[in-house]
Coordinates of C-alpha atoms in Angstrom, one line a residue:
Chain A
D28 CA 0.0 0.0 0.0
G29 CA 1.2 3.5 -0.8
G30 CA 1.6 6.0 2.0
I31 CA 3.9 8.1 4.1
T32 CA 6.2 6.6 6.7
Q33 CA 7.6 8.7 9.6
S34 CA 10.2 7.4 11.9
P35 CA 10.8 7.1 14.7
K36 CA 7.4 7.3 16.4
Y37 CA 9.0 8.6 19.6
L38 CA 12.3 10.4 19.9
F39 CA 14.1 11.8 22.9
R40 CA 16.8 14.5 22.5
K41 CA 19.2 15.9 25.0
E42 CA 19.7 19.6 25.2
G43 CA 22.2 20.9 22.6
Q44 CA 21.8 17.9 20.3
N45 CA 20.7 17.9 16.7
V46 CA 18.2 15.2 15.7
T47 CA 16.8 14.1 12.3
L48 CA 13.2 13.0 11.7
S49 CA 12.7 10.8 8.7
C50 CA 9.8 11.1 6.2
E51 CA 9.5 8.7 3.3
Q52 CA 6.6 8.5 0.8
N53 CA 5.9 6.0 -2.0
L54 CA 2.9 7.9 -3.5
N55 CA 5.0 9.6 -6.2
H56 CA 3.9 12.9 -4.8
D57 CA 5.8 16.0 -5.9
A58 CA 5.3 18.1 -2.8
M59 CA 6.2 17.4 0.8
Y60 CA 5.6 19.3 4.0
W61 CA 6.6 19.4 7.6
Y62 CA 4.3 20.7 10.3
R63 CA 4.7 21.1 14.0
Q64 CA 1.8 20.5 16.4
D65 CA 1.8 21.6 20.1
P66 CA -0.6 20.2 22.6
G67 CA -4.1 21.5 22.1
Q68 CA -3.0 23.6 19.2
G69 CA -3.3 23.6 15.4
L70 CA -0.6 22.9 12.8
R71 CA 2.2 25.3 12.0
L72 CA 4.2 24.9 8.7
I73 CA 7.9 24.5 9.2
Y74 CA 9.2 23.8 5.7
Y75 CA 7.9 22.6 2.4
S76 CA 9.2 21.4 -0.9
Q77 CA 7.4 21.4 -4.3
I78 CA 10.2 19.7 -6.2
V79 CA 13.5 17.8 -5.7
N80 CA 16.4 20.0 -4.7
D81 CA 14.2 22.9 -3.8
F82 CA 12.5 23.8 -0.5
Q83 CA 11.0 26.9 1.1
K84 CA 10.6 28.2 4.7
G85 CA 7.3 28.1 6.3
D86 CA 6.0 30.1 9.2
I87 CA 8.3 28.7 11.9
A88 CA 11.5 27.6 10.1
E89 CA 14.0 29.0 12.6
G90 CA 16.0 26.2 14.3
Y91 CA 15.1 23.6 11.7
S92 CA 16.7 22.5 8.4
V93 CA 15.6 20.1 5.6
S94 CA 16.9 18.5 2.5
R95 CA 15.1 17.1 -0.6
E96 CA 17.7 15.0 -2.5
K97 CA 15.1 12.4 -3.6
K98 CA 11.5 12.7 -4.5
E99 CA 10.6 10.1 -1.9
S100 CA 12.4 11.6 1.1
F101 CA 12.1 14.8 3.0
P102 CA 14.1 14.6 6.3
L103 CA 13.8 17.3 9.0
T104 CA 16.6 18.2 11.3
V105 CA 15.8 19.8 14.6
T106 CA 18.9 21.8 15.5
S107 CA 20.2 22.9 18.9
A108 CA 19.1 26.4 17.8
Q109 CA 15.5 25.4 18.2
K110 CA 14.7 26.6 21.8
N111 CA 11.6 24.6 22.4
P112 CA 11.6 21.5 20.2
T113 CA 9.3 19.3 22.3
A114 CA 6.2 18.8 20.0
F115 CA 4.5 16.4 17.6
Y116 CA 5.9 16.6 14.1
L117 CA 3.8 15.7 11.1
C118 CA 5.0 15.1 7.5
A119 CA 2.6 15.4 4.6
S120 CA 2.7 15.1 0.8
S121 CA 0.5 16.0 -2.1
I122 CA 0.4 15.7 -5.9
T123 CA 0.9 18.7 -8.0
Y124 CA -2.2 20.8 -7.8
S125 CA -4.5 20.9 -10.8
Q126 CA -7.7 22.9 -10.5
G127 CA -10.7 20.8 -10.1
S128 CA -8.9 17.7 -8.9
D129 CA -7.5 18.6 -5.5
Y130 CA -6.9 15.5 -3.5
G131 CA -5.5 17.3 -0.5
Y132 CA -2.6 16.2 1.7
T133 CA -1.7 12.7 2.8
F134 CA -0.2 12.7 6.3
G135 CA 2.2 10.4 8.1
S136 CA 1.5 9.1 11.6
G137 CA 3.8 11.6 13.2
T138 CA 6.9 11.7 15.4
R139 CA 6.7 12.8 19.0
L140 CA 9.9 14.6 20.0
T141 CA 10.7 15.2 23.7
V142 CA 13.7 17.1 25.0
V143 CA 15.1 15.4 28.2
Chain B
G18 CA -4.1 36.4 3.6
D19 CA -6.3 33.3 3.6
S20 CA -7.6 32.1 6.9
V21 CA -9.9 29.5 8.4
T22 CA -12.0 29.9 11.6
Q23 CA -13.5 27.0 13.5
M24 CA -15.7 26.9 16.5
E25 CA -13.7 26.6 19.7
G26 CA -13.8 23.3 21.5
P27 CA -14.0 21.0 23.2
V28 CA -17.4 19.8 22.1
T29 CA -18.9 17.1 24.3
L30 CA -21.9 15.1 23.1
S31 CA -23.8 12.0 24.1
E32 CA -23.8 9.1 21.7
E33 CA -26.4 9.4 18.9
A34 CA -26.6 13.2 19.2
F35 CA -26.4 15.5 16.2
L36 CA -23.1 17.1 15.5
T37 CA -22.3 20.4 13.9
I38 CA -18.8 22.0 13.8
N39 CA -18.8 25.4 12.2
C40 CA -16.1 26.4 9.8
T41 CA -15.8 29.7 7.9
Y42 CA -13.0 30.9 5.7
T43 CA -11.5 33.9 4.1
A44 CA -9.9 33.5 0.7
T45 CA -9.6 35.1 -2.7
G46 CA -11.0 33.2 -5.6
Y47 CA -12.4 29.7 -5.3
P48 CA -10.5 27.6 -2.8
S49 CA -10.9 23.8 -2.2
L50 CA -12.2 23.0 1.2
F51 CA -11.4 20.0 3.4
W52 CA -12.1 18.4 6.7
Y53 CA -9.4 16.3 8.4
V54 CA -9.7 14.1 11.5
Q55 CA -7.0 13.3 14.0
Y56 CA -7.3 10.5 16.4
P57 CA -5.2 10.5 19.6
G58 CA -1.5 10.1 18.8
E59 CA -2.0 9.8 15.1
G60 CA -1.6 11.9 12.0
L61 CA -4.4 13.6 10.2
Q62 CA -6.7 11.7 7.9
L63 CA -8.8 13.2 5.1
L64 CA -12.4 13.0 6.1
L65 CA -14.1 14.8 3.2
K66 CA -13.6 17.5 0.6
A67 CA -15.3 19.9 -1.8
T68 CA -13.6 21.6 -4.6
K69 CA -16.3 24.0 -5.9
A70 CA -19.3 26.0 -4.7
D71 CA -22.4 23.9 -3.7
D72 CA -20.4 20.7 -3.7
K73 CA -21.2 18.4 -0.8
G74 CA -18.5 16.2 0.6
S75 CA -19.5 13.1 2.5
N76 CA -17.8 10.2 4.2
K77 CA -18.6 7.8 7.1
G78 CA -21.9 9.6 7.8
F79 CA -20.2 13.1 7.9
E80 CA -21.3 15.8 5.5
A81 CA -20.3 19.3 4.6
T82 CA -21.5 21.7 1.9
Y83 CA -19.4 24.3 0.3
R84 CA -21.3 27.6 0.7
K85 CA -19.7 30.4 -1.2
E86 CA -22.3 32.9 -0.3
T87 CA -21.6 32.5 3.4
T88 CA -18.0 31.3 3.0
S89 CA -18.7 28.3 5.1
F90 CA -18.1 24.6 5.2
H91 CA -19.8 23.3 8.3
L92 CA -19.3 19.7 9.3
E93 CA -22.4 17.7 10.3
K94 CA -23.3 14.2 11.4
G95 CA -26.7 13.0 12.3
S96 CA -25.8 10.5 15.0
V97 CA -22.3 10.5 16.6
Q98 CA -20.6 7.4 18.1
V99 CA -18.0 7.1 20.8
S100 CA -15.5 6.2 18.0
D101 CA -16.0 9.7 16.5
S102 CA -14.1 11.2 19.4
A103 CA -11.1 13.0 17.8
V104 CA -9.9 16.5 16.8
Y105 CA -11.4 17.8 13.6
F106 CA -9.6 20.3 11.3
C107 CA -11.1 22.5 8.6
A108 CA -8.7 23.5 5.9
L109 CA -8.5 25.3 2.5
R110 CA -6.2 25.4 -0.4
D111 CA -6.5 28.4 -2.7
N112 CA -7.0 28.1 -6.4
Y113 CA -3.4 28.9 -7.1
G114 CA -2.6 25.5 -5.6
Q115 CA -0.3 26.8 -2.9
N116 CA -0.1 25.5 0.6
F117 CA -2.9 24.6 2.9
V118 CA -4.3 26.8 5.5
F119 CA -5.6 24.9 8.6
G120 CA -8.1 26.0 11.2
P121 CA -7.1 25.5 14.9
G122 CA -9.0 22.3 15.3
T123 CA -12.1 21.3 17.3
R124 CA -11.9 18.5 19.9
L125 CA -14.9 16.3 20.0
S126 CA -15.7 14.0 22.9
V127 CA -18.6 11.6 22.6
L128 CA -19.8 10.0 25.8
P129 CA -21.6 6.6 25.9

């Protein structure tokens, strides 16, 4: 079955460490996205990529970095510069938009990152 | 810029009650509209969508109608079950095909 796989499901980070969250999709989707979700709150866009080797900052990109070397993969690195990284991280993908046939986003099951 | 407003939660209902979660939007042009559902500890799943005015999206007993005149996309279900307890997100994507705009989410709790 096609879908998006995020790993790990739970991740613990020590203060000052960088950690990388994995996101892989086999849906042949062009666009991929990273969102952050804090308890009881909505989704905030961190980074997105519409095509391989290109990505754009979202609303809260500070302290995060991404790469898009392959269509299937869009890893997110949470750097030590991110002051409050404890959150639930969601990856999503979508096909290239065409008017009248918008299928929306497909989401992964998320990674819960905790700073210890 | 584009925005989505949803009714604040939490919403608590008894099993078999009627559900309405209000959603209104601000956008230029003719956006596509979506409802997503998030169960505890999981990612978001697409519940239903509508891509043009007067379209009705439906799935699993849930319905929502794209009302351009009132810029609304209210979610309804005639008889909720305990298993419907989740957080519901209204979202739009504008007709330039750029990124989604999500509402803040509404938590629904259904009691037996």
